[in-house]
Tab-separated table of C-alpha atoms and ligand atoms in Angstrom:
chain	number	residue	atom	x	y	z
A	62	MET	CA	-4.526	16.158	24.748
A	63	SER	CA	-3.609	12.973	26.581
A	64	GLU	CA	-3.324	9.592	24.973
A	65	SER	CA	-6.025	8.558	22.573
A	66	THR	CA	-6.082	5.478	20.340
A	67	VAL	CA	-7.832	5.214	17.001
A	68	LEU	CA	-9.686	1.933	16.488
A	69	LYS	CA	-10.642	1.344	12.856
A	70	PHE	CA	-13.107	-1.435	12.072
A	71	GLY	CA	-13.327	-2.669	8.474
A	72	GLY	CA	-16.416	-3.921	6.627
A	73	THR	CA	-16.385	-7.507	7.877
A	74	SER	CA	-15.779	-6.285	11.440
A	75	VAL	CA	-19.151	-4.509	11.294
A	76	ALA	CA	-20.888	-6.916	8.910
A	77	ASN	CA	-23.622	-8.190	11.254
A	78	ALA	CA	-24.904	-8.240	14.827
A	79	GLU	CA	-22.324	-10.780	16.035
A	80	ALA	CA	-19.472	-8.724	14.610
A	81	LEU	CA	-20.853	-5.504	16.088
A	82	GLY	CA	-21.182	-7.179	19.486
A	83	ARG	CA	-17.452	-7.877	19.338
A	84	VAL	CA	-16.742	-4.272	18.329
A	85	ALA	CA	-18.657	-3.044	21.388
A	86	SER	CA	-16.618	-5.222	23.725
A	87	LEU	CA	-13.330	-4.190	22.075
A	88	VAL	CA	-14.174	-0.501	22.449
A	89	ARG	CA	-15.264	-1.019	26.066
A	90	ARG	CA	-12.024	-2.792	26.812
A	91	ALA	CA	-9.968	-0.064	25.089
A	92	GLN	CA	-11.736	2.563	27.174
A	93	ARG	CA	-10.124	1.262	30.329
A	94	ARG	CA	-6.664	2.157	29.071
A	95	THR	CA	-7.050	4.987	26.605
A	96	ARG	CA	-9.422	7.462	25.021
A	97	PRO	CA	-10.741	5.645	21.941
A	98	VAL	CA	-11.701	7.267	18.672
A	99	VAL	CA	-13.715	4.834	16.542
A	100	ASP	CA	-13.465	4.913	12.733
A	101	VAL	CA	-15.738	2.534	10.798
A	102	SER	CA	-16.172	1.293	7.254
A	103	ALA	CA	-19.513	0.626	5.644
A	104	LEU	CA	-21.040	-2.779	6.475
A	105	ALA	CA	-19.442	-5.477	4.271
A	106	GLY	CA	-20.841	-5.284	0.734
A	107	VAL	CA	-22.651	-1.967	1.190
A	108	THR	CA	-20.221	0.234	-0.779
A	109	ASP	CA	-20.334	-2.228	-3.699
A	110	ALA	CA	-24.151	-2.237	-3.551
A	111	LEU	CA	-24.324	1.571	-3.540
A	112	PHE	CA	-21.985	1.796	-6.535
A	113	ALA	CA	-24.007	-0.896	-8.331
A	114	ALA	CA	-27.136	1.207	-7.754
A	115	ALA	CA	-25.368	4.305	-9.116
A	116	ASP	CA	-24.301	2.305	-12.214
A	117	ALA	CA	-27.850	1.036	-12.763
A	118	ALA	CA	-29.167	4.590	-12.417
A	119	ALA	CA	-26.594	5.827	-14.933
A	120	ASN	CA	-28.016	3.219	-17.320
A	121	GLY	CA	-31.478	4.675	-16.761
A	122	ASP	CA	-32.875	2.066	-14.370
A	123	VAL	CA	-33.499	4.032	-11.156
A	124	GLU	CA	-36.594	2.081	-10.043
A	125	GLY	CA	-34.769	-1.241	-10.487
A	126	THR	CA	-32.343	-0.271	-7.705
A	127	ARG	CA	-35.087	-0.139	-5.062
A	128	PRO	CA	-35.050	-3.794	-3.867
A	129	GLN	CA	-31.290	-3.738	-3.329
A	130	LEU	CA	-31.438	-0.401	-1.559
A	131	ASP	CA	-34.283	-1.632	0.656
A	132	ALA	CA	-32.273	-4.748	1.530
A	133	LEU	CA	-29.181	-2.831	2.567
A	134	LEU	CA	-31.163	-0.388	4.697
A	135	GLU	CA	-32.995	-3.315	6.273
A	136	ARG	CA	-29.659	-4.875	7.299
A	137	HIS	CA	-28.929	-1.785	9.399
A	138	ALA	CA	-32.446	-1.768	10.883
A	139	GLU	CA	-32.230	-5.435	11.802
A	140	ILE	CA	-28.915	-4.985	13.639
A	141	ALA	CA	-30.240	-1.898	15.443
A	142	GLY	CA	-33.322	-3.904	16.471
A	143	ARG	CA	-31.093	-6.570	17.988
A	144	LEU	CA	-28.344	-4.504	19.596
A	145	ALA	CA	-29.468	-0.909	20.189
A	146	ARG	CA	-31.725	0.347	22.971
A	147	PRO	CA	-35.349	0.871	21.826
A	148	GLU	CA	-34.872	4.651	21.517
A	149	GLY	CA	-31.585	4.070	19.658
A	150	ALA	CA	-33.254	1.649	17.238
A	151	SER	CA	-36.065	4.079	16.566
A	152	GLY	CA	-33.515	6.871	15.978
A	153	ILE	CA	-31.739	4.629	13.460
A	154	GLY	CA	-35.118	3.907	11.842
A	155	THR	CA	-35.599	7.643	11.270
A	156	VAL	CA	-32.052	8.028	9.890
A	157	LEU	CA	-32.633	5.096	7.484
A	158	GLU	CA	-35.955	6.493	6.224
A	159	ARG	CA	-34.371	9.858	5.516
A	160	ALA	CA	-31.433	8.130	3.792
A	161	ARG	CA	-33.820	6.134	1.580
A	162	GLY	CA	-35.429	9.322	0.225
A	163	GLU	CA	-32.105	11.117	-0.203
A	164	ILE	CA	-30.405	8.198	-1.975
A	165	MET	CA	-33.357	7.735	-4.366
A	166	ASN	CA	-33.207	11.442	-5.135
A	167	LEU	CA	-29.444	11.215	-5.814
A	168	LEU	CA	-29.995	8.208	-8.087
A	169	GLU	CA	-32.555	10.225	-10.098
A	170	ARG	CA	-29.927	12.917	-10.482
A	171	VAL	CA	-27.305	10.381	-11.615
A	172	ALA	CA	-29.696	9.475	-14.435
A	173	GLY	CA	-30.510	13.098	-15.288
A	174	GLU	CA	-27.191	14.944	-14.768
A	175	PRO	CA	-24.408	12.897	-16.425
A	176	GLU	CA	-21.870	15.725	-16.037
A	177	ARG	CA	-22.219	15.663	-12.236
A	178	ARG	CA	-21.834	11.882	-11.896
A	179	PRO	CA	-18.453	11.733	-10.110
A	180	ALA	CA	-19.684	14.049	-7.339
A	181	LEU	CA	-23.045	12.252	-7.100
A	182	ARG	CA	-21.362	8.848	-6.854
A	183	ASP	CA	-19.271	10.050	-3.906
A	184	GLU	CA	-22.384	11.433	-2.235
A	185	ILE	CA	-24.205	8.112	-2.730
A	186	ALA	CA	-21.222	6.022	-1.527
A	187	SER	CA	-20.894	8.206	1.589
A	188	TYR	CA	-24.154	6.766	2.966
A	189	GLY	CA	-22.346	3.458	3.565
A	190	GLU	CA	-19.998	4.950	6.158
A	191	ARG	CA	-22.515	7.490	7.504
A	192	LEU	CA	-25.123	4.814	8.231
A	193	SER	CA	-22.520	2.430	9.624
A	194	ALA	CA	-21.171	5.111	11.998
A	195	ALA	CA	-24.705	5.996	13.152
A	196	LEU	CA	-25.459	2.326	13.777
A	197	VAL	CA	-22.177	1.684	15.638
A	198	THR	CA	-22.880	4.742	17.826
A	199	ALA	CA	-26.288	3.340	18.792
A	200	VAL	CA	-24.811	-0.109	19.493
A	201	LEU	CA	-22.015	1.362	21.642
A	202	LEU	CA	-24.501	3.459	23.631
A	203	ALA	CA	-26.487	0.301	24.377
A	204	ALA	CA	-23.224	-1.245	25.646
A	205	ASP	CA	-22.784	1.739	28.024
A	206	VAL	CA	-20.005	3.335	25.985
A	207	PRO	CA	-20.577	7.130	25.879
A	208	ALA	CA	-20.345	7.215	22.076
A	209	ARG	CA	-20.976	10.307	19.964
A	210	TYR	CA	-21.566	10.300	16.184
A	211	VAL	CA	-19.257	12.681	14.314
A	212	ASP	CA	-19.745	13.548	10.649
A	213	ALA	CA	-16.324	12.725	9.150
A	214	ARG	CA	-16.968	15.322	6.450
A	215	HIS	CA	-16.514	17.997	9.117
A	216	CYS	CA	-13.058	16.579	9.894
A	217	LEU	CA	-11.374	15.317	6.719
A	218	ILE	CA	-10.924	18.044	4.119
A	219	THR	CA	-9.760	17.214	0.589
A	220	ASP	CA	-9.409	18.578	-2.917
A	221	ALA	CA	-12.302	17.958	-5.319
A	222	SER	CA	-10.892	14.854	-7.110
A	223	HIS	CA	-13.989	12.731	-6.713
A	224	GLY	CA	-13.403	9.036	-6.131
A	225	ARG	CA	-9.758	9.520	-5.122
A	226	ALA	CA	-9.535	12.807	-3.271
A	227	THR	CA	-6.283	14.060	-1.733
A	228	PRO	CA	-6.458	15.413	1.836
A	229	LEU	CA	-5.536	19.020	2.569
A	230	LEU	CA	-3.461	18.242	5.625
A	231	PRO	CA	-3.438	21.500	7.626
A	232	ASP	CA	-7.224	21.915	7.241
A	233	THR	CA	-7.825	18.260	8.063
A	234	GLU	CA	-5.697	18.436	11.170
A	235	GLN	CA	-7.188	21.624	12.431
A	236	ARG	CA	-10.809	20.596	11.853
A	237	THR	CA	-10.374	17.057	13.163
A	238	LEU	CA	-8.877	18.391	16.349
A	239	ALA	CA	-11.581	21.061	16.676
A	240	GLU	CA	-14.312	18.390	16.302
A	241	LEU	CA	-12.781	15.645	18.425
A	242	ALA	CA	-10.844	17.341	21.243
A	243	PRO	CA	-13.921	18.739	23.045
A	244	LEU	CA	-15.598	15.311	22.927
A	245	LEU	CA	-12.486	13.474	24.149
A	246	ASP	CA	-12.047	16.032	26.931
A	247	ARG	CA	-15.579	15.255	28.129
A	248	GLY	CA	-14.799	11.530	28.185
A	249	LEU	CA	-16.949	10.814	25.114
A	250	VAL	CA	-16.031	8.295	22.407
A	251	PRO	CA	-16.239	9.847	18.916
A	252	VAL	CA	-17.462	7.510	16.144
A	253	LEU	CA	-16.872	8.549	12.568
A	254	GLY	CA	-17.153	6.977	9.152
A	255	GLY	CA	-13.918	6.245	7.309
A	256	TYR	CA	-13.362	6.776	3.560
A	257	ILE	CA	-15.541	9.903	3.327
A	258	ALA	CA	-14.464	13.523	3.431
A	259	ALA	CA	-15.488	16.904	2.012
A	260	THR	CA	-13.999	19.823	0.132
A	261	LEU	CA	-13.533	23.199	1.837
A	262	GLU	CA	-16.894	24.139	0.301
A	263	GLY	CA	-18.541	21.132	1.972
A	264	VAL	CA	-18.979	18.935	-1.135
A	265	THR	CA	-18.728	15.231	-0.241
A	266	THR	CA	-15.636	13.364	-1.511
A	267	THR	CA	-14.112	9.896	-0.947
A	268	LEU	CA	-10.495	8.780	-0.473
A	269	GLY	CA	-10.590	5.818	-2.898
A	270	ARG	CA	-11.685	2.221	-2.328
A	271	GLY	CA	-10.410	0.776	0.926
A	272	GLY	CA	-9.733	4.329	2.145
A	273	SER	CA	-11.042	3.898	5.705
A	274	ASP	CA	-7.573	2.780	6.818
A	275	TYR	CA	-6.206	6.060	5.481
A	276	SER	CA	-8.919	7.995	7.339
A	277	ALA	CA	-7.912	6.290	10.569
A	278	ALA	CA	-4.280	7.299	10.054
A	279	LEU	CA	-5.225	10.907	9.253
A	280	VAL	CA	-7.393	11.104	12.366
A	281	GLY	CA	-4.677	9.440	14.446
A	282	ALA	CA	-2.115	11.997	13.270
A	283	ALA	CA	-4.489	14.896	13.988
A	284	VAL	CA	-5.160	13.833	17.596
A	285	ALA	CA	-1.543	12.662	18.117
A	286	ALA	CA	-2.825	9.189	18.981
A	287	ARG	CA	-0.565	6.817	20.839
A	288	GLU	CA	-1.563	4.035	18.440
A	289	ILE	CA	-3.655	3.459	15.318
A	290	GLN	CA	-5.358	0.073	15.381
A	291	ILE	CA	-6.684	-1.475	12.166
A	292	TRP	CA	-9.187	-4.194	13.128
A	293	THR	CA	-9.872	-6.505	10.189
A	294	ASP	CA	-10.710	-10.136	9.310
A	295	VAL	CA	-7.168	-11.584	9.389
A	296	SER	CA	-4.606	-11.713	12.203
A	297	GLY	CA	-2.373	-8.900	10.998
A	298	VAL	CA	-0.256	-8.541	7.891
A	299	LEU	CA	0.487	-12.063	6.652
A	300	THR	CA	3.532	-13.396	4.823
A	301	ALA	CA	1.439	-13.435	1.612
A	302	ASP	CA	-2.136	-12.879	0.468
A	303	PRO	CA	-4.052	-15.683	2.254
A	304	ARG	CA	-6.398	-16.017	-0.724
A	305	VAL	CA	-3.397	-17.248	-2.726
A	306	VAL	CA	-1.297	-18.853	0.021
A	307	PRO	CA	-3.594	-20.513	2.562
A	308	GLY	CA	-0.628	-21.249	4.844
A	309	ALA	CA	0.466	-17.586	5.068
A	310	ARG	CA	1.216	-16.538	8.635
A	311	THR	CA	1.317	-13.383	10.688
A	312	VAL	CA	4.355	-11.111	10.435
A	313	PRO	CA	4.789	-9.911	14.044
A	314	SER	CA	6.522	-6.622	13.267
A	315	LEU	CA	7.213	-4.405	10.286
A	316	SER	CA	9.013	-1.126	9.730
A	317	TYR	CA	7.005	1.709	8.192
A	318	ALA	CA	8.978	1.249	4.947
A	319	GLU	CA	8.156	-2.456	4.781
A	320	ALA	CA	4.454	-1.901	5.508
A	321	ALA	CA	4.243	0.881	2.939
A	322	GLU	CA	5.821	-1.279	0.211
A	323	LEU	CA	3.537	-4.220	0.985
A	324	ALA	CA	0.430	-2.053	0.992
A	325	TYR	CA	1.461	-0.304	-2.192
A	326	PHE	CA	2.161	-3.548	-4.031
A	327	GLY	CA	-1.107	-5.266	-3.250
A	328	ALA	CA	-1.456	-6.299	0.417
A	329	LYS	CA	-5.087	-5.204	0.590
A	330	VAL	CA	-5.102	-5.393	4.383
A	331	LEU	CA	-3.728	-1.812	4.454
A	332	HIS	CA	-4.704	1.022	2.131
A	333	PRO	CA	-1.445	2.184	0.475
A	334	LYS	CA	-1.645	5.701	1.888
A	335	THR	CA	-2.179	4.614	5.510
A	336	ILE	CA	1.461	4.561	6.537
A	337	GLN	CA	2.538	8.111	5.666
A	338	PRO	CA	0.522	10.061	8.277
A	339	ALA	CA	1.497	7.529	10.953
A	340	MET	CA	5.152	7.641	9.962
A	341	ASP	CA	5.240	11.450	9.927
A	342	ARG	CA	4.199	11.412	13.589
A	343	GLU	CA	5.898	8.142	14.529
A	344	ILE	CA	2.596	6.654	15.640
A	345	PRO	CA	2.631	2.838	15.809
A	346	VAL	CA	0.069	1.072	13.594
A	347	ARG	CA	-1.258	-2.242	14.881
A	348	ILE	CA	-3.213	-4.630	12.641
A	349	CYS	CA	-5.464	-7.045	14.542
A	350	ASN	CA	-8.239	-9.565	13.927
A	351	SER	CA	-11.650	-8.487	15.249
A	352	HIS	CA	-12.898	-12.062	14.789
A	353	SER	CA	-10.103	-13.370	16.988
A	354	PRO	CA	-8.966	-10.486	19.225
A	355	GLY	CA	-6.644	-12.665	21.302
A	356	ASP	CA	-4.356	-13.382	18.329
A	357	PRO	CA	-1.165	-11.368	18.254
A	358	GLY	CA	-1.323	-9.175	15.155
A	359	THR	CA	1.282	-7.039	13.415
A	360	LEU	CA	2.899	-3.947	14.884
A	361	VAL	CA	4.288	-1.366	12.471
A	362	THR	CA	6.857	1.007	13.982
A	363	THR	CA	9.964	2.973	13.048
A	364	GLN	CA	12.297	0.106	13.816
A	365	GLY	CA	10.327	-2.927	12.723
A	366	GLU	CA	12.706	-5.726	13.258
A	367	ALA	CA	15.630	-6.403	10.931
A	368	ARG	CA	16.459	-10.058	11.359
A	369	ALA	CA	19.425	-11.191	9.309
A	370	GLY	CA	18.280	-12.737	6.079
A	371	ALA	CA	14.766	-11.720	6.821
A	372	VAL	CA	12.301	-11.484	4.020
A	373	LYS	CA	9.146	-10.447	5.811
A	374	ALA	CA	6.409	-10.932	3.231
A	375	ILE	CA	5.452	-11.166	-0.440
A	376	ALA	CA	2.842	-8.912	-2.007
A	377	HIS	CA	1.402	-9.049	-5.490
A	378	LYS	CA	-0.842	-6.948	-7.639
A	379	THR	CA	-2.661	-7.975	-10.811
A	380	GLY	CA	-4.151	-5.842	-13.589
A	381	VAL	CA	-0.844	-4.176	-14.345
A	382	THR	CA	0.179	-2.739	-17.734
A	383	VAL	CA	3.828	-2.468	-18.785
A	384	LEU	CA	4.835	0.321	-21.166
A	385	GLN	CA	8.194	0.377	-22.899
A	386	ILE	CA	9.422	3.524	-24.615
A	387	SER	CA	12.549	3.107	-26.762
A	388	SER	CA	14.411	5.910	-28.460
A	389	THR	CA	17.999	6.564	-29.439
A	390	ARG	CA	17.232	10.202	-28.643
A	391	MET	CA	17.639	9.237	-24.994
A	392	LEU	CA	21.359	8.690	-25.551
A	393	GLY	CA	23.241	11.443	-23.784
A	394	ALA	CA	20.173	13.669	-23.700
A	395	TYR	CA	18.835	15.453	-20.674
A	396	GLY	CA	15.199	16.396	-20.203
A	397	PHE	CA	13.987	13.237	-21.957
A	398	LEU	CA	12.723	11.555	-18.797
A	399	ARG	CA	11.073	14.740	-17.611
A	400	GLY	CA	9.097	14.982	-20.855
A	401	LEU	CA	8.126	11.350	-20.543
A	402	PHE	CA	6.874	11.579	-16.962
A	403	GLU	CA	5.007	14.796	-17.661
A	404	VAL	CA	2.712	12.761	-19.924
A	405	PHE	CA	1.718	10.603	-16.943
A	406	GLU	CA	1.341	13.637	-14.728
A	407	ARG	CA	-1.011	15.316	-17.216
A	408	HIS	CA	-3.221	12.230	-17.136
A	409	ARG	CA	-2.962	11.864	-13.351
A	410	THR	CA	-1.720	8.305	-13.788
A	411	VAL	CA	0.548	6.839	-11.142
A	412	VAL	CA	3.676	5.012	-12.320
A	413	ASP	CA	4.630	2.156	-9.983
A	414	VAL	CA	7.872	0.546	-11.154
A	415	VAL	CA	10.440	2.115	-13.486
A	416	THR	CA	13.607	0.718	-15.075
A	417	THR	CA	15.831	2.374	-17.637
A	418	SER	CA	18.585	1.372	-20.043
A	419	GLU	CA	20.633	3.479	-22.436
A	420	VAL	CA	17.842	3.704	-24.959
A	421	SER	CA	14.645	2.593	-23.305
A	422	VAL	CA	12.422	3.049	-20.304
A	423	SER	CA	10.050	0.382	-19.018
A	424	LEU	CA	7.410	1.233	-16.483
A	425	THR	CA	4.177	-0.089	-15.017
A	426	VAL	CA	0.796	1.492	-14.393
A	427	ASP	CA	-2.276	-0.090	-12.843
A	428	ASP	CA	-4.747	2.591	-13.822
A	429	ALA	CA	-5.293	2.059	-17.541
A	430	GLU	CA	-8.148	4.548	-17.848
A	431	SER	CA	-6.152	7.084	-19.889
A	432	LEU	CA	-3.873	4.536	-21.554
A	433	SER	CA	-4.719	5.318	-25.174
A	434	GLU	CA	-4.216	9.084	-24.659
A	435	ILE	CA	-0.948	8.417	-22.806
A	436	VAL	CA	0.358	6.164	-25.577
A	437	ALA	CA	-0.603	8.739	-28.228
A	438	GLU	CA	1.341	11.441	-26.359
A	439	LEU	CA	4.361	9.169	-25.810
A	440	ARG	CA	4.676	8.259	-29.512
A	441	PRO	CA	6.549	11.432	-30.496
A	442	LEU	CA	9.203	10.464	-27.892
A	443	GLY	CA	9.975	7.027	-29.313
A	444	THR	CA	8.631	3.580	-30.110
A	445	VAL	CA	6.013	2.563	-27.568
A	446	SER	CA	5.032	-0.999	-26.753
A	447	VAL	CA	2.198	-1.944	-24.418
A	448	GLU	CA	1.822	-5.248	-22.553
A	449	SER	CA	-1.364	-5.631	-20.534
A	450	GLY	CA	-2.382	-8.553	-18.297
A	451	ARG	CA	0.758	-8.347	-16.181
A	452	ALA	CA	1.275	-8.648	-12.432
A	453	ILE	CA	3.789	-7.217	-9.988
A	454	VAL	CA	5.399	-9.428	-7.367
A	455	CYS	CA	7.160	-7.678	-4.515
A	456	VAL	CA	9.383	-9.369	-1.935
A	457	VAL	CA	9.797	-7.141	1.120
A	458	GLY	CA	12.138	-7.106	4.105
A	459	GLU	CA	14.603	-4.796	5.825
A	460	GLY	CA	16.923	-7.821	5.608
A	461	LEU	CA	17.248	-7.272	1.849
A	462	ARG	CA	19.542	-4.344	2.645
A	463	THR	CA	22.135	-6.557	4.213
A	464	THR	CA	21.635	-10.109	3.030
A	465	PRO	CA	23.398	-11.236	-0.112
A	466	GLY	CA	21.916	-13.920	-2.308
A	467	ILE	CA	18.202	-13.231	-1.900
A	468	ALA	CA	17.737	-12.118	-5.498
A	469	ALA	CA	19.436	-15.266	-6.739
A	470	ARG	CA	17.175	-17.381	-4.562
A	471	VAL	CA	14.048	-15.557	-5.710
A	472	PHE	CA	14.832	-15.839	-9.418
A	473	ALA	CA	15.982	-19.443	-9.136
A	474	THR	CA	12.559	-20.222	-7.661
A	475	VAL	CA	10.703	-18.715	-10.625
A	476	SER	CA	13.331	-19.520	-13.258
A	477	ASP	CA	10.792	-21.021	-15.684
A	478	ILE	CA	8.450	-18.033	-15.434
A	479	ASN	CA	9.123	-15.168	-17.785
A	480	VAL	CA	10.122	-12.071	-15.821
A	481	SER	CA	9.696	-8.863	-17.802
A	482	LEU	CA	10.971	-6.126	-15.511
A	483	ILE	CA	13.046	-6.114	-12.342
A	484	SER	CA	13.629	-3.387	-9.810
A	485	GLN	CA	15.711	-3.691	-6.707
A	486	GLY	CA	17.248	-1.191	-4.409
A	487	ALA	CA	15.121	1.902	-4.873
A	488	SER	CA	13.787	1.631	-1.333
A	489	ARG	CA	16.368	-0.966	-0.269
A	490	VAL	CA	13.644	-3.045	1.384
A	491	ASN	CA	12.039	-4.542	-1.694
A	492	LEU	CA	12.726	-6.628	-4.736
A	493	THR	CA	10.037	-6.100	-7.343
A	494	PHE	CA	9.436	-7.798	-10.662
A	495	VAL	CA	6.747	-8.279	-13.265
A	496	VAL	CA	5.317	-11.564	-14.550
A	497	ASP	CA	2.395	-12.622	-16.695
A	498	GLU	CA	-0.851	-12.392	-14.723
A	499	ALA	CA	-1.707	-15.997	-15.570
A	500	ARG	CA	1.368	-17.220	-13.650
A	501	VAL	CA	1.395	-14.894	-10.672
A	502	ARG	CA	-0.359	-17.219	-8.214
A	503	GLU	CA	2.092	-19.949	-9.012
A	504	ALA	CA	5.023	-17.544	-8.600
A	505	VAL	CA	3.772	-16.320	-5.201
A	506	LEU	CA	3.035	-19.847	-3.941
A	507	ARG	CA	6.466	-21.084	-4.939
A	508	LEU	CA	8.249	-18.072	-3.486
A	509	HIS	CA	6.359	-18.463	-0.235
A	510	GLU	CA	7.389	-22.046	-0.052
A	511	ALA	CA	11.030	-21.251	-0.780
A	512	LEU	CA	11.359	-18.186	1.436
A	513	PHE	CA	9.157	-19.121	4.384
A	514	GLU	CA	8.120	-22.754	4.482
A	515	ARG	CA	11.482	-24.318	3.671
A	516	GLN	CA	13.149	-21.824	5.988
A	517	ARG	CA	10.667	-22.884	8.658
A	518	VAL	CA	11.552	-26.530	8.120
A	519	ASP	CA	15.257	-25.595	8.452
A	520	LEU	CA	14.575	-23.687	11.666
A	521	ASP	CA	12.410	-26.467	13.104
A	522	HIS	CA	15.144	-28.915	12.257
A	523	ALA	CA	17.787	-26.707	13.904
A	524	ALA	CA	15.619	-26.434	17.027
A	525	ALA	CA	15.106	-30.194	17.120
A	526	VAL	CA	18.809	-30.990	16.955
A	527	ALA	CA	19.899	-28.177	19.284
A	528	PRO	CA	21.448	-29.420	22.544
B	815	ADP	P1	-11.325	-4.542	5.829
B	815	ADP	O1	-12.710	-4.667	5.302
B	815	ADP	O2	-11.190	-4.907	7.277
B	815	ADP	O3	-10.684	-3.232	5.489
B	815	ADP	P2	-9.921	-5.775	3.613
B	815	ADP	O4	-10.703	-6.799	2.875
B	815	ADP	O5	-9.794	-4.428	2.997
B	815	ADP	O6	-10.485	-5.689	5.107
B	815	ADP	O7	-8.431	-6.313	3.920
B	815	ADP	C1	-8.255	-7.573	4.542
B	815	ADP	C2	-7.994	-8.631	3.490
B	815	ADP	O8	-6.767	-8.345	2.837
B	815	ADP	C3	-7.774	-10.028	4.050
B	815	ADP	O9	-8.996	-10.685	4.271
B	815	ADP	C4	-6.939	-10.674	2.953
B	815	ADP	O10	-7.737	-11.434	2.086
B	815	ADP	C5	-6.352	-9.520	2.151
B	815	ADP	N1	-4.891	-9.551	2.089
B	815	ADP	C6	-4.149	-9.450	0.967
B	815	ADP	N2	-2.831	-9.540	1.239
B	815	ADP	C7	-2.713	-9.680	2.570
B	815	ADP	C8	-1.607	-9.818	3.472
B	815	ADP	N3	-0.349	-9.826	3.043
B	815	ADP	N4	-1.874	-9.946	4.786
B	815	ADP	C9	-3.137	-9.933	5.241
B	815	ADP	N5	-4.230	-9.820	4.439
B	815	ADP	C10	-4.027	-9.690	3.131
B	816	LIG	N1	-16.280	1.120	2.359
B	816	LIG	C1	-15.196	1.576	1.519
B	816	LIG	C2	-14.875	0.504	0.481
B	816	LIG	O1	-15.512	-0.522	0.451
B	816	LIG	C3	-13.991	1.987	2.290
B	816	LIG	C4	-13.318	0.903	3.118
B	816	LIG	O2	-13.903	-0.155	3.352
B	816	LIG	O3	-12.189	1.146	3.565
B	816	LIG	O4	-14.017	0.737	-0.324
B	817	MG	MG1	-9.808	-2.469	3.722
């Protein structure tokens, strides 16, 4: 199949009529150069609202969810009324009415069938992306783009881990291609919802919050796209989280390894699993701003760009728990670490950062759901201490491989902040450490200043005095 490009639009890129107008012009423009596949998130706030309704239903208040449900359906109707053709808007009206009945029915079941809640929650959440994709299709048709709605659950196939399903790659690839290739060959533009998928038996699943980016990468890999574009509300991957560092600026290029580390350690702009499918196929990932399409964004490729001394960005992640397991039985013993990590595996809990000494292991987890069971099972291995309320800070750059002195600079900058765990070198592109959550903003702000702003002043100065 020749040259397609996946365009993924996040929640704020499809939040309202103005945003959807921009999406239509971006897709029309893309059509001149490539065969677009459009992957959309739910309208901003809709997934949260659907989960809030499911929670209320679980607490027995199904009727109380009605006003919120009506409001979110009305948002779709209002946009269709403004941007779709009359027949498109009336088609959306029918889809919304059917959805209202089905969602209410699912909410009743949430109240009545507690054992089926994880599956029902996925089914309820899936309406966000299904309705968004139907709406975007109608809007694109009105803009003369030959769009075609595709049910993503016919493409993305996963295991049955509701809320955080894992894709079955061969099935996903084969079905995505079978669904999309005939449409692309006819010059049509497929539009599918991100985040949602189904098991081989057809039961709806989801890929985890923020998972639409991952969907886009899976679809891109399946159709061997020439590029995967993530259209969001900031101009690419920035040097730090802009909610903490208002002066953060765009990083023009990243290697896959750098992007993966940043996403994994908290840069919300990319779902952590997005990079792998792209990297496996060497498909470039471009992150762009749908609110300001002229801005250069970030391009993620095999090479990235390894400038000497380059630290590319700082990521951070709060809500982290540190566990320390100490035991003299570790001394000279083999099999100890295996036994330890098997505990985490049994509880399907991901370990992020690990450090070891002769007699102790420190590690971090951000999913504390099974913490008390994990701690109980670790106790026979040694003394276990638990510190919650921690945060991970991660400094990323291919330049870390080759530039001496960065660690010294980083720790000098945060020398008065207690650092409880340090890891450098595992991937050779990151330096990761743990601080108290209460001080993480300060740590990130100061590091940004030291690693980017002061450097900028130096560079500006050098440019000014250059002959
Ligand atoms: P979308 O709805 O388009 O998927 P998200 O809210 O999931 O958008 O991701 C974009 C947000 O990620 C930005 O608005 C920003 O607040 C946050 N973010 C955190 N770290 C970074 C970073 N390093 N670069 C860019 N954005 C970041
Ligand atoms: N709508 C989903 C969420 O809010 C998926 C996504 O936006 O990527 O998590
Ligand atoms: Mg997102």
